[in-house]
XYZ file of C-alpha atoms in Angstrom:
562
model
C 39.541 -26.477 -6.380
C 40.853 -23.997 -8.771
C 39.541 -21.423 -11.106
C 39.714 -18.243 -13.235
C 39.165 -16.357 -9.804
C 40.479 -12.722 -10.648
C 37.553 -11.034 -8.085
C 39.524 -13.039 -5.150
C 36.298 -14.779 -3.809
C 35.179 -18.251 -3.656
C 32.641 -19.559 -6.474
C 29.480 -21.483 -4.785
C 30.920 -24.740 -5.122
C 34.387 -23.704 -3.256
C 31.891 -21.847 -0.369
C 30.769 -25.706 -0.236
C 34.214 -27.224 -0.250
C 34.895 -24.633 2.605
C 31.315 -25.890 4.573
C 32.910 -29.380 4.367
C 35.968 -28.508 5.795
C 34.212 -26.478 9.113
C 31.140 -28.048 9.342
C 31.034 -31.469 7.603
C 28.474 -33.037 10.284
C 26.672 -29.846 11.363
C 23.167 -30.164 10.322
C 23.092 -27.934 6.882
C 18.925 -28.249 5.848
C 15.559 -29.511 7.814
C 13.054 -31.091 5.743
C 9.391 -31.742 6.584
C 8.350 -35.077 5.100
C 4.761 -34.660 5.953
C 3.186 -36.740 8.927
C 5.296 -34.917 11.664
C 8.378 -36.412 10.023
C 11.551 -34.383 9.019
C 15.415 -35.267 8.021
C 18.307 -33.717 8.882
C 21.278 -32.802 5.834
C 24.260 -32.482 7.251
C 26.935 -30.914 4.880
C 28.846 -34.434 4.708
C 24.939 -35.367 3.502
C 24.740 -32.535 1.216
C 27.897 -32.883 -1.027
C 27.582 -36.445 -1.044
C 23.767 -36.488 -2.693
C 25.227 -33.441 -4.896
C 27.851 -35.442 -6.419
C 26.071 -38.597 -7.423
C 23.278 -36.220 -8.595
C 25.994 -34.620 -10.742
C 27.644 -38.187 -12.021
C 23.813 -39.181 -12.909
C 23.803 -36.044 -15.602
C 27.083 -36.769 -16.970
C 25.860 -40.654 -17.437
C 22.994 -39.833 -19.494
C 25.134 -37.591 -21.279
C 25.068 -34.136 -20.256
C 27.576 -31.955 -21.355
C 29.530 -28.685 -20.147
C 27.099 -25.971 -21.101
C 23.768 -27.834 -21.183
C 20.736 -26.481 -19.854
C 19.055 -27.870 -17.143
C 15.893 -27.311 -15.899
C 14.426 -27.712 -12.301
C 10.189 -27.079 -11.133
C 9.723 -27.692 -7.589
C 8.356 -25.706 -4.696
C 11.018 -25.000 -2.278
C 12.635 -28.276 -0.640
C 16.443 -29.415 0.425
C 16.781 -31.268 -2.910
C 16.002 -28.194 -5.012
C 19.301 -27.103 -3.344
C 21.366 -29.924 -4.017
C 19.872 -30.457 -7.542
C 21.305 -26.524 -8.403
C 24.686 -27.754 -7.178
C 24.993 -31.189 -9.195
C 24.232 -29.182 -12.273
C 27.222 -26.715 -11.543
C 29.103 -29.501 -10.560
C 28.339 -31.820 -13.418
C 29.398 -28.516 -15.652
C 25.626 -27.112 -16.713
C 23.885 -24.268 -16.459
C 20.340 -24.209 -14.132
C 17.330 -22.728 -15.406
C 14.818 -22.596 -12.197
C 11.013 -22.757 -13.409
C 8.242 -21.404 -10.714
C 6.323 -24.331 -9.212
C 2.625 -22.290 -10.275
C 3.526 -22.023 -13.774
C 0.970 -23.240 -16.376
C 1.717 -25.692 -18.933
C 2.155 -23.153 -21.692
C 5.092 -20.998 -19.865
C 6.778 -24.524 -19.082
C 6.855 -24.523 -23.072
C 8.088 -21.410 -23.532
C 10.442 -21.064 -21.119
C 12.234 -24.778 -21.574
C 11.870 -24.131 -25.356
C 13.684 -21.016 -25.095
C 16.354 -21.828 -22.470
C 17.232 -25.606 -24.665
C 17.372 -27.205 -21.535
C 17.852 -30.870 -22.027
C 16.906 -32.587 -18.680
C 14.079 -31.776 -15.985
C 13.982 -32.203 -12.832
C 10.365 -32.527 -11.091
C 9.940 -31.857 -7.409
C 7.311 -31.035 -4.864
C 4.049 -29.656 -6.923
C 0.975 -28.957 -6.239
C -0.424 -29.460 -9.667
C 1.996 -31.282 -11.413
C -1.102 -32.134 -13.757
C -1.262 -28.565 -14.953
C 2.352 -28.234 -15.933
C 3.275 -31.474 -17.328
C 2.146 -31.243 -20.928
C 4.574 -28.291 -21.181
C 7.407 -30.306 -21.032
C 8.587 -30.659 -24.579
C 9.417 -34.082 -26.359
C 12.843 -35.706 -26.193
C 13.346 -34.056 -22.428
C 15.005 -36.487 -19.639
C 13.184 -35.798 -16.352
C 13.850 -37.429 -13.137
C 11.883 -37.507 -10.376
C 12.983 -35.633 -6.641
C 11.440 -37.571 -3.213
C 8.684 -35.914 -2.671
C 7.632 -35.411 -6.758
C 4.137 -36.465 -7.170
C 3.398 -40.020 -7.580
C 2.760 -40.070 -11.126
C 6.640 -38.621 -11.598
C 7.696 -40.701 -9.145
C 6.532 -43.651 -10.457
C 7.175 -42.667 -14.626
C 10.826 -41.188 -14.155
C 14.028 -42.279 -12.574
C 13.688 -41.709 -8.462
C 15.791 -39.371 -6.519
C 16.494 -42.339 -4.286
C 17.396 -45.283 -6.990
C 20.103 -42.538 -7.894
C 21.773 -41.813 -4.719
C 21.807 -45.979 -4.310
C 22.442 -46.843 -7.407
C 25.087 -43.807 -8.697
C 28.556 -43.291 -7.411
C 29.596 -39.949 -6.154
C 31.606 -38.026 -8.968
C 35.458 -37.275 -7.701
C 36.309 -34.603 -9.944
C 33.697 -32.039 -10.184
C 33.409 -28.886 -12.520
C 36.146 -25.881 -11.778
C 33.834 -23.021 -13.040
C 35.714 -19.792 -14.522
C 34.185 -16.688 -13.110
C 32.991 -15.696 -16.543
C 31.022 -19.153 -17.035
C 26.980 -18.924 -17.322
C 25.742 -19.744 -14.172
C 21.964 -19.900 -14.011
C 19.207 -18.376 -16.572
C 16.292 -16.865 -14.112
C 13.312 -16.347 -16.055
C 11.296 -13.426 -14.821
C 7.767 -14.143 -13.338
C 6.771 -10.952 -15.778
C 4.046 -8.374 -15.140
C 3.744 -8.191 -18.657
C 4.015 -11.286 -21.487
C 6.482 -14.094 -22.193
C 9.361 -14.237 -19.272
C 12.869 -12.829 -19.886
C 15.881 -15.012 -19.456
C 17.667 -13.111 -17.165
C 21.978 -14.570 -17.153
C 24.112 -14.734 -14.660
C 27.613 -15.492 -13.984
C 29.471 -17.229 -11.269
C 31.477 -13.820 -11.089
C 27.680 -12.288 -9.741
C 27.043 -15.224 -7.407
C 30.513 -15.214 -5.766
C 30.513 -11.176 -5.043
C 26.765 -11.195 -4.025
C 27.483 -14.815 -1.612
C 30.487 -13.338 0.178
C 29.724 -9.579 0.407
C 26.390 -10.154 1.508
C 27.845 -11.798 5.012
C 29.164 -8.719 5.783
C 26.323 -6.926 5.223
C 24.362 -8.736 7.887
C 27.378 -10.001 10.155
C 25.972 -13.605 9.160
C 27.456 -16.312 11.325
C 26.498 -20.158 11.357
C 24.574 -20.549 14.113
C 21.936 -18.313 12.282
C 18.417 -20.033 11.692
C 16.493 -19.285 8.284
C 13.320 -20.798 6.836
C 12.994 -21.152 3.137
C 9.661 -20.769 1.839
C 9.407 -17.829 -0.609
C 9.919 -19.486 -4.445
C 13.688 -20.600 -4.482
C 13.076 -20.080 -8.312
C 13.131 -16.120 -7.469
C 16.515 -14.742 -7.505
C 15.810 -12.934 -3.926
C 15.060 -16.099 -2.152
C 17.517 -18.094 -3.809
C 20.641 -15.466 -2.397
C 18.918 -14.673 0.669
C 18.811 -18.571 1.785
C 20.884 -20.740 -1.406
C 23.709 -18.786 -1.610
C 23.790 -16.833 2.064
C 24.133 -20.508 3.190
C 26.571 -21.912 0.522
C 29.012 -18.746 2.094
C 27.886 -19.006 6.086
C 26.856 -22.600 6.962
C 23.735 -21.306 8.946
C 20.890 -23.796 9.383
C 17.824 -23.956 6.181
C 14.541 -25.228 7.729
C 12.177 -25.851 4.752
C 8.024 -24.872 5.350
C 6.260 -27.779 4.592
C 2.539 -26.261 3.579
C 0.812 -22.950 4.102
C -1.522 -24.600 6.151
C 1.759 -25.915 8.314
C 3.753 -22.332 7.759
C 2.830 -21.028 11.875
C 4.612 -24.258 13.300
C 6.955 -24.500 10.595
C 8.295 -20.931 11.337
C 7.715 -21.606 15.343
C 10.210 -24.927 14.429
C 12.440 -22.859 12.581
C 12.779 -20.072 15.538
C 14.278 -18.071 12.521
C 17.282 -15.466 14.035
C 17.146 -14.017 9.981
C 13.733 -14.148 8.323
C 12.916 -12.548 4.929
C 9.437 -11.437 3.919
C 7.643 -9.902 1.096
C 5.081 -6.969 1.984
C 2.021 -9.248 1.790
C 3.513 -11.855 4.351
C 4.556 -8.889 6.645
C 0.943 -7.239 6.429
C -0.843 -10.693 7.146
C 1.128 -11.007 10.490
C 0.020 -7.386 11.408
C -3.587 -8.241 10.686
C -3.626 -11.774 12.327
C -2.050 -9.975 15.596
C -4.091 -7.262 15.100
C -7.167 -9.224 15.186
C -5.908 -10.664 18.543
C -4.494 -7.645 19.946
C -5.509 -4.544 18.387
C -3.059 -1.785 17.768
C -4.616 0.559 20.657
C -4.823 -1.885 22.925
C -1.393 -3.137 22.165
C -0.551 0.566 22.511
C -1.762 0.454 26.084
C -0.413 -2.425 27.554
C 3.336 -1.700 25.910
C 3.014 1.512 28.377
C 3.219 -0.475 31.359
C 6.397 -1.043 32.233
C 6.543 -4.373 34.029
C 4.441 -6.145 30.640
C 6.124 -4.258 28.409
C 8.499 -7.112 27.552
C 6.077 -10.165 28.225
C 4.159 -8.853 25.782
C 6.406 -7.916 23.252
C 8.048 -11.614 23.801
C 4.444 -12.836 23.521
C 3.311 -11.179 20.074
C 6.535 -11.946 18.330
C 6.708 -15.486 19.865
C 2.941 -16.026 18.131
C 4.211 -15.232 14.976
C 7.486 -17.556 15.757
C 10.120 -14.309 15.415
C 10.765 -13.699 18.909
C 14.443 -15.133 18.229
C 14.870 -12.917 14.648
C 17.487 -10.352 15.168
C 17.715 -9.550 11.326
C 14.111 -9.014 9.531
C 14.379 -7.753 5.998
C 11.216 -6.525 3.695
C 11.846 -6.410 -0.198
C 10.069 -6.952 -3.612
C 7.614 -4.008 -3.010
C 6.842 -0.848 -0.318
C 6.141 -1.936 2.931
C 3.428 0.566 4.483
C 4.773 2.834 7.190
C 2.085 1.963 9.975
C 3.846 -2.213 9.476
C 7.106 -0.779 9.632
C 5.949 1.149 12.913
C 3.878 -0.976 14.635
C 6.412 -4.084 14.492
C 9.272 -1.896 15.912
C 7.559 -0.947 18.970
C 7.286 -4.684 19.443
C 11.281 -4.204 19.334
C 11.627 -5.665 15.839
C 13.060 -3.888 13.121
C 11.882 -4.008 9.595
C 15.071 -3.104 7.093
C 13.785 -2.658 3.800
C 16.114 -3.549 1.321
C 15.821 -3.343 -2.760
C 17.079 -5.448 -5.797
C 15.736 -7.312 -8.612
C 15.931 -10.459 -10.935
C 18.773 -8.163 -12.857
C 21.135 -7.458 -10.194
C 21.094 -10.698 -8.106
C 18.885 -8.517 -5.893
C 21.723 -7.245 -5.022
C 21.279 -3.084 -5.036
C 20.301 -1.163 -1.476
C 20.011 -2.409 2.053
C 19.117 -0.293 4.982
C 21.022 -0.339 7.877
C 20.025 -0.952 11.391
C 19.547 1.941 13.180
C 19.257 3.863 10.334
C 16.160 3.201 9.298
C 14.264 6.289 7.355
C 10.538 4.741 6.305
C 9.708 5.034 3.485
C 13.437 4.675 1.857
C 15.540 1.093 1.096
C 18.213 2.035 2.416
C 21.635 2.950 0.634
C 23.897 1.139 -2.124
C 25.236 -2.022 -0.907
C 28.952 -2.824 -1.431
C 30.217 -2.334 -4.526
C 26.535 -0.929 -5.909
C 26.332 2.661 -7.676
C 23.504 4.337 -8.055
C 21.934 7.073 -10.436
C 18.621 8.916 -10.802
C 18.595 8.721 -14.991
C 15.921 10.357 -17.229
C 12.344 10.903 -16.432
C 13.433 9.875 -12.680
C 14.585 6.227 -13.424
C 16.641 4.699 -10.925
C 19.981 3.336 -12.707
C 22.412 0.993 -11.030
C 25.637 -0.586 -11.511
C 27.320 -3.243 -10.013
C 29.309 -6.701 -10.627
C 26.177 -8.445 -9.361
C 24.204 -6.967 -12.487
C 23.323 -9.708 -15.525
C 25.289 -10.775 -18.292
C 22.001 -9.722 -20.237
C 18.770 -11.433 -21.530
C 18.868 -14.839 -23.371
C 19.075 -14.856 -26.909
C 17.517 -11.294 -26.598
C 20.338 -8.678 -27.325
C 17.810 -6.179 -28.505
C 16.069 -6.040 -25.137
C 19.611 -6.511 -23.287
C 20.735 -3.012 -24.870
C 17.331 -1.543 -24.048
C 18.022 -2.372 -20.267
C 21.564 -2.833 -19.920
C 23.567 0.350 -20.885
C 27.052 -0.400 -22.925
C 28.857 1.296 -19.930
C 26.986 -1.519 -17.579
C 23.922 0.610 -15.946
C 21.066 -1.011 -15.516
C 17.851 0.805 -16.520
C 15.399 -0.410 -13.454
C 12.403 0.746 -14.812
C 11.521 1.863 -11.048
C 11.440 5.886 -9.987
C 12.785 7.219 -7.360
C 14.948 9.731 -5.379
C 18.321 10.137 -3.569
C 18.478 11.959 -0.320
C 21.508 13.456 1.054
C 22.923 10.426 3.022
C 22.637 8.254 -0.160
C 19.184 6.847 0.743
C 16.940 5.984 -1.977
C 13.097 6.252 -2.143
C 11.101 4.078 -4.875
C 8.032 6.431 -5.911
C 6.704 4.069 -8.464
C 7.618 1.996 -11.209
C 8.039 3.835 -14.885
C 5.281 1.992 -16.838
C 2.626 1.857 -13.565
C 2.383 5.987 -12.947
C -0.651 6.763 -14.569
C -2.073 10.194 -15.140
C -5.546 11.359 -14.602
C -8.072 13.138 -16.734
C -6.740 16.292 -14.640
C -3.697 15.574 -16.249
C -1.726 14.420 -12.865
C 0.256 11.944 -12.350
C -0.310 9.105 -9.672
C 2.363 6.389 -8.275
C -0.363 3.908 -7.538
C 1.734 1.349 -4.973
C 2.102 4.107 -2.246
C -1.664 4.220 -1.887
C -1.903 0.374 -2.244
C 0.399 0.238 1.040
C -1.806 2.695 3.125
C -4.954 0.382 2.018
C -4.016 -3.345 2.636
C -3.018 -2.629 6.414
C -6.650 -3.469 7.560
C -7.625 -6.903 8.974
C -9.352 -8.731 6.235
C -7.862 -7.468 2.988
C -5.955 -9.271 0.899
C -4.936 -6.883 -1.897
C -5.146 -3.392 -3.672
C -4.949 -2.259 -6.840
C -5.173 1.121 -7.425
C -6.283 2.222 -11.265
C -6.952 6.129 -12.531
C -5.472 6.268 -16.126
C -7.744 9.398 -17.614
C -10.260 9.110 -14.973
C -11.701 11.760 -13.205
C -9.965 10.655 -9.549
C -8.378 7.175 -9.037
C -10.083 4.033 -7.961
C -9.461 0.707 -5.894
C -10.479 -2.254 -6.658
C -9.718 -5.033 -3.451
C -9.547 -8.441 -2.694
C -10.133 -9.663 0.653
C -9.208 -12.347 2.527
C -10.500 -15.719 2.578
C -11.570 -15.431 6.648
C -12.856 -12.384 5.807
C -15.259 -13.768 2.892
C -16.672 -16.732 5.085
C -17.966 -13.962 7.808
C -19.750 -12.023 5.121
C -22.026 -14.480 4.542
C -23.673 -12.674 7.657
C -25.585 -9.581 6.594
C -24.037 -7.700 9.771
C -20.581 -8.097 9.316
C -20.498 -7.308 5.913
C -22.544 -3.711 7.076
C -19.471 -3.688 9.742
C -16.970 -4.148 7.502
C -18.265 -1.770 4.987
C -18.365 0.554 7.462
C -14.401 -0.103 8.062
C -13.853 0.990 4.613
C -15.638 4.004 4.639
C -13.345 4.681 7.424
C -9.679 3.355 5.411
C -11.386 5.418 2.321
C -11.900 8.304 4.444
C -7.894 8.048 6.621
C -6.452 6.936 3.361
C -7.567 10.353 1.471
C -6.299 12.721 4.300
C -2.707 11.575 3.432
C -2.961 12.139 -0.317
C -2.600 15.303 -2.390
C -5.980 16.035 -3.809
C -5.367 14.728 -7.507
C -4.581 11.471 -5.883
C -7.332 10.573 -3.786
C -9.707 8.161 -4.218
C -13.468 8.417 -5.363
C -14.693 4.680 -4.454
C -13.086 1.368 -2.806
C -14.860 -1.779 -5.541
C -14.870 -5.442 -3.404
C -14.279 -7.394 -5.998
C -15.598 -10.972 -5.954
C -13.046 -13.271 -7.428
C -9.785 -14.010 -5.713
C -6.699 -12.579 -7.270
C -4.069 -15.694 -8.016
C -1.489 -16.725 -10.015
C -4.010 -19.682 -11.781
C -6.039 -16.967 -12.760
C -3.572 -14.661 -14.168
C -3.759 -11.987 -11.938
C -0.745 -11.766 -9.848
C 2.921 -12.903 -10.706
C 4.357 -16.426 -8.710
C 6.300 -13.998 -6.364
C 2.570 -12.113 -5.549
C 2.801 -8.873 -7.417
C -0.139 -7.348 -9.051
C -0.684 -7.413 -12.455
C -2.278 -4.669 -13.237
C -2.866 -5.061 -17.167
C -4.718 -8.388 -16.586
C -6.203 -6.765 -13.517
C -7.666 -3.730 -15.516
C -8.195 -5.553 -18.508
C -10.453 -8.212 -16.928
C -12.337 -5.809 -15.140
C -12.161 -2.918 -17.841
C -17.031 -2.761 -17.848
C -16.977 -2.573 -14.467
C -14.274 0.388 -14.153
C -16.154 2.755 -16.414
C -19.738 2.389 -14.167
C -17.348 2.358 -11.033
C -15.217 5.708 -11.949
C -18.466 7.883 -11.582
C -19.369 6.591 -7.553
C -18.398 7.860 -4.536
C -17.386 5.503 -1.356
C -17.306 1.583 -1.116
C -18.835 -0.755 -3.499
C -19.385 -4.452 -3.969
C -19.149 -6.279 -7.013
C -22.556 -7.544 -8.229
């Protein structure tokens, strides 16, 4: 399979051709059916349902260059659906499987995309008048019935369609995928990348992690975010490591015991809800304890990490925000290491990656291959690197903004370099916010220190012209249906008096906090307050609860929302 290959790597769909050659009949993905019932993908599997996917396309008359779109939560046919459409020629536009029916709209609007596929939803009902007129959608195996049963089946397809022989030879330079942003702030940006991006980012980032195919991974973070979709799309387009799919968050402990992952991936909140579970069990003193005597030192380290399913992970990353210190700590006298790494929508994700054994907390690690990095104006982190966009969809104004002419990429993050090339993230450019002191305040430090007790959920930590900042908290659901008891919520109020109290001895005196506000409503994506891949945002946050901040900025210690 030839190309326009002047970076001398393999495009995704030669990394394929390459899996078929070693490892046709190894078993590629594991999918959870529901009912205790899973299939096995073997490569041979994999190309085969790829190709008649991609000969479907071109027989309803999809050309080279067409959009296509794809909503499903993550699932071995989202894979094979993003390599038809490179196959059959196209360009994949990933939607997020939470979105509501208006973003649908605007983002498939937007992107043109002509066909749609519809996967495994959990409220397909929500999304579906999004879909705009005159859009061909067909239906993966475990769609929900009313797709399955109104568009053209995954499985009538792969019967009924004949594999196509001659698939797509991608240049380097050819459109690969438009990822829309899940966006802190208004509509999404089409973020474009090439097949140059995915090839550097697919074969460097082997290296990186001396990835070999016996490796186990579970996919379960949105494959329609560009971290999870290199970390486990593309790492195993280029290695031929095993892909066990979650089925359910209420299946996720014996879907990751299943998976026995040996590389496992995890944003902050995931890591801190481990902590807190074990912590719950075991708690960090007593842990403490018992890891000082020497003959149950490694039963119980085996034990811990074995509840949790990672007593087999040998590579455990963090990304997408700070991970607090006391995780970071904790988890690696239990003998695992937590490498922080850094990237973005922008870059592929591909920017920083800390090293084993050099682990400084706190920091993400240095440049990755081929990445350089800058501290630019006002303390913005700048990178550069071939895994950085072609630019922003039909939105060359708001390219140049971001993407300098000389290719630098304008994070929007702050930060500093240290003398080994580590870089620290101190905030993000539009989230500092200065008090009526006239200070300024990083707010996601603080939020770090906060959410390591049992029981909460999430902080966000507000102050703009205030006298001293505030947090307003959600807890956790196990945590709400015990404070139904008049006791434990006088216990756990307690406990943040306490975190309040710890929290404020780390902080320099402009930053610390006047009051801790339980709020009462949960903090989701439905409602608008956190972004499909779980970050806060803070203008809907502040906005929704902008006549309870004012009465809240003038207490002192923990309140509950009336």
């Amino acid at each position: 399979m030839a190309s326009d290959n002047k970076a001398g790597v393999m495009n995704p769909l030669q990394a394929l051709e390459q899996r078929l050659q070693q490892h046709g009949d190894a078993v590629a993905f594991v999918q959870p059916l529901g009912g205790g019932e899973l299939r096995e993908y073997t490569w041979k599997d994999v190309d085969d349902e790829a190709r008649r996917i991609a000969a479907y396309l071109h027989a309803q008359g999809m050309e080279k260059g067409d959009h296509v779109a794809l909503v499903s939560k993550n699932c071995a046919e989202w894979i094979i659906t993003d390599v038809a459409i490179w196959m059959a020629g196209g360009v994949s536009v990933p939607l997020y499987p939470t979105l509501v029916a208006e973003t649908v709209r605007q983002i498939m609007e937007h992107s043109e995309s002509k066909f749609l596929f519809v996967g495994k939803l959990d409220d397909w009902d929500m999304m579906k008048a999004g879909v705009p007129d005159g859009v061909k959608q067909i239906a993966l195996s475990l769609a929900p019935e009313d797709a399955l049963n109104a568009f053209p089946k995954w499985s009538d397809i792969i019967r009924e369609t004949a594999p196509l022989t001659e698939v797509n030879t991608p240049d380097m330079a050819d459109l690969a995928t438009i990822v829309y942003t899940s966006g802190t702030t208004g509509m999404p940006k089409g973020v474009m990348h090439d097949f140059q991006g995915l090839s550097i980012v697919g074969e460097k980032m082997i290296k990186v992690y001396n990835l070999e195919p016996n490796e186990r991974m579970i996919s379960y973070l949105p494959l329609s975010h560009v971290a999870e979709r290199v970390a486990v799309e593309i790492a195993v387009l280029y290695v031929g490591n095993k892909i066990f799919f979650a089925e359910s968050l209420d299946t996720f402990g014996e879907d990751i015991k299943r998976a026995q992952p040996t590389v496992f991936f995890a944003v902050p909140r995931i890591w801190s809800k481990f902590y807190q579970k074990a912590s719950e069990a075991v708690p960090p003193k007593k842990l403490n304890t018992l890891l000082k005597i020497p003959f149950l030192n490694k039963i119980i380290k085996k034990k811990v990490l074995g509840a949790m399913g990672l007593d087999e992970c040998r590579i455990a990353l963090s990304g997408a925000a700070a991970l607090s210190p006391d995780i970071i700590t904790w988890f690696k006298k239990l003998g695992l290491e937590i490498l922080e790494v850094y990237g973005m929508t922008e870059n592929l994700a591909w920017s920083h990656t800390t090293e084993e054994g050099d682990q400084q907390i706190g920091w993400v690690g240095t440049p990755n291959d081929g990445v350089e990095c800058r501290i630019g104006d006002g303390g913005e982190i700048m990178v550069r690197s071939l895994g950085n966009m072609k630019g922003y969809y039909k939105q060359p104004e708001k390219t140049a903004e971001d993407l300098t002419e000389d290719g630098w990429l304008h994070t929007g993050d702050v930060g500093e370099i240290d003398a080994k090339g580590r870089l620290r993230i101190t905030g993000r450019v539009k989230e500092i916010f200065k008090t009526e002191k006239g200070k300024y305040v990083a707010p996601a430090p603080i939020e770090n220190r906060i959410v390591t007790l049992p029981g909460l959920e999430l902080a966000c930590v507000i102050g703009q012209g205030m006298p001293q900042p505030i947090a307003l908290l959600n807890i956790t659901p196990e945590e709400q249906e015990k404070l139904s008891n008049g006791a434990e919520k006088e216990h756990f109020t307690k406990e943040l008096e306490k975190l309040l109290a710890q929290v404020n001895e780390q902080l320099d005196p402009h930053e610390r906090m006047s009051t801790l506000v339980v709020c009462k409503e949960a903090w989701t994506v439905e409602n608008n307050m956190i972004t499909p891949t779980l970050k806060l945002k803070r203008n809907e946050i502040e906005k929704h609860y902008a006549d309870g901040i004012a009465q809240w900025g003038k207490t002192r210690g923990v309140v509950w929302e009336a």
